[in-house]
Amino acid sequence: QGITESFAAAIHALNSAQLTDGVIKRSKRMIVDTLGVGLIGTRTDVFNKALTYSQLFNSKEKSSIWGNSDMSLPAHYAAFVNGIAVHSMDFDDTWHPATHPSGAVLPALLALAEAMPRKPSGLELLLAFNVGIEVQGRLLRFSREAQNIPEFHPPSVVGVMGSAAASAKLLGLSALQCSHALSVAASSAGAPLANTATQTKPLHIGNATRRGLEAAQLVQLGLKGNPDILDIDCGFGIYYRDYNPSVMPGCDDSGFEWTLEKQDVAFKRIPAHLGMHWVADAALAARAKMEEVRSFEPREIIRLTLRVPPSKYINCPLPTSQHQARHSFQFNACSALLDNKVTVDSFNQMQINRKDLKELLSKVIIETPADNKPSFENMYSEVELETNDGQHYAAKCNTFYGHWRKPLSQEDLIQKFKSNASAVLTSEGVEGIIDVIENLEN
């Protein structure tokens, strides 16, 4: 059995009876978090630009735009703009090997479900969602390079494949059609990391969820691609230099186990690149150590040393926009030190332009120790403050709260959702969504 054939067979044959309690619990946490960050993301500039563009197109098919009850679009454009909303603040979940799994799948499924003549059940939605997540998890393990920082932004590569798989599952495509859906989607994969820290980065998720959905819909109309797309180096293998694919166990295979069962996701407490969570927690701990012996006075700090992994795209000494700030070790460390917290409001323009922040940023020194690898599984951040009287206060973070090794409690996850969703919805709407997702399988 070929690699693509095995994936297609599994996508087609997996059934809801195989969803374990652990997978259902974890995927519902992912869904509620994704909806929350997507809802608050509808208040961003990049979302509004994408929505204005998408409204140029009209169709009889209508799917809802999150946070805008009076607007609807064709399913693929609804998926596009809602996907952008999810990643507009870099607030969405992160997996290992690195990708943002939920944002590439959920917007496509909700838009598609709304446009289908027969509305799928909550259990069918859960199954399709987990199929999309599973395909991403399997593909990420085809490359050791994916464990660290690859050449392409990961959700633009595996995310579009997950969207195609999930959409194909919800549409009930045959096994052969599922292989073609993966093939068609692969031709829309890949986005350069050069657009990190710009308004274009959220489009990587928007494009992934939209293009995967379109691939499944095109195949439903008879479009075909290379049925061996995962088997060959010049197929999906083009995105990884050390591509080493393996078959996906079938649903009748006793060896099948959901990747999500074995590997939890990280949920972010602050709307910033995942690497920022280590440095923010280390900075807060360093400030706490200083406050054990003296009051915290930024003007007394003469040097601020950050020991972080080497990474060009999240090393931004003097950010001038919110997107740069979300990808700046320096900004997040200094914000945490000055305010004793990092929040959604930390990234507004007024906060970015603060004089005291810029003064502290000028004192930052970046060091990249040889043992600090650019891997979300193994990296650490250390923050050391040196004061004008020669004292040093340092703290190191190996695992931040929210990491898959130290997951958010259900209470804190729901509180994050409420805080985000309440920026758009009434309290009744917020509680209604929580109730629906808690009982989604029913």
Short mmCIF file of N, CA and C in Angstrom, two decimals, residues 32 39 414-415 417-436:
data_model
loop_
_atom_site.label_atom_id
_atom_site.label_comp_id
_atom_site.label_asym_id
_atom_site.label_seq_id
_atom_site.Cartn_x
_atom_site.Cartn_y
_atom_site.Cartn_z
N VAL A 32 -12.82 25.33 21.45
CA VAL A 32 -13.27 26.51 22.20
C VAL A 32 -12.19 27.59 22.20
N LEU A 39 -12.71 35.05 17.49
CA LEU A 39 -13.68 36.13 17.73
C LEU A 39 -12.98 37.44 18.06
N ILE A 414 -11.11 28.19 29.83
CA ILE A 414 -12.44 28.78 29.66
C ILE A 414 -12.40 30.28 29.97
N GLN A 415 -11.61 30.68 30.95
CA GLN A 415 -11.50 32.10 31.26
C GLN A 415 -10.87 32.86 30.10
N PHE A 417 -11.13 31.98 26.94
CA PHE A 417 -12.19 32.06 25.93
C PHE A 417 -13.17 33.18 26.27
N LYS A 418 -13.62 33.24 27.51
CA LYS A 418 -14.59 34.26 27.91
C LYS A 418 -14.03 35.66 27.70
N SER A 419 -12.77 35.86 28.06
CA SER A 419 -12.14 37.17 27.90
C SER A 419 -12.08 37.56 26.42
N ASN A 420 -11.72 36.61 25.57
CA ASN A 420 -11.61 36.90 24.14
C ASN A 420 -12.98 37.07 23.49
N ALA A 421 -13.88 36.13 23.74
CA ALA A 421 -15.18 36.14 23.06
C ALA A 421 -16.04 37.31 23.50
N SER A 422 -15.87 37.76 24.74
CA SER A 422 -16.70 38.86 25.23
C SER A 422 -16.36 40.18 24.57
N ALA A 423 -15.25 40.23 23.83
CA ALA A 423 -14.94 41.43 23.04
C ALA A 423 -15.90 41.59 21.88
N VAL A 424 -16.63 40.52 21.56
CA VAL A 424 -17.53 40.51 20.40
C VAL A 424 -18.96 40.15 20.78
N LEU A 425 -19.12 39.17 21.67
CA LEU A 425 -20.44 38.61 21.96
C LEU A 425 -21.00 39.09 23.29
N THR A 426 -22.30 38.94 23.44
CA THR A 426 -22.95 39.16 24.73
C THR A 426 -22.57 38.04 25.68
N SER A 427 -22.82 38.23 26.96
CA SER A 427 -22.51 37.18 27.94
C SER A 427 -23.31 35.92 27.66
N GLU A 428 -24.56 36.11 27.16
CA GLU A 428 -25.39 34.94 26.83
C GLU A 428 -24.78 34.18 25.66
N GLY A 429 -24.25 34.90 24.69
CA GLY A 429 -23.61 34.26 23.55
C GLY A 429 -22.37 33.49 23.96
N VAL A 430 -21.58 34.09 24.84
CA VAL A 430 -20.36 33.44 25.32
C VAL A 430 -20.71 32.14 26.04
N GLU A 431 -21.65 32.20 26.97
CA GLU A 431 -22.03 31.00 27.72
C GLU A 431 -22.68 29.96 26.81
N GLY A 432 -23.41 30.43 25.79
CA GLY A 432 -24.06 29.51 24.86
C GLY A 432 -23.04 28.69 24.09
N ILE A 433 -21.97 29.33 23.63
CA ILE A 433 -20.93 28.61 22.89
C ILE A 433 -20.25 27.58 23.80
N ILE A 434 -19.96 27.98 25.03
CA ILE A 434 -19.33 27.04 25.96
C ILE A 434 -20.21 25.81 26.15
N ASP A 435 -21.50 26.02 26.32
CA ASP A 435 -22.43 24.91 26.53
C ASP A 435 -22.50 24.01 25.30
N VAL A 436 -22.54 24.60 24.10
CA VAL A 436 -22.62 23.81 22.87
C VAL A 436 -21.37 22.94 22.72
#
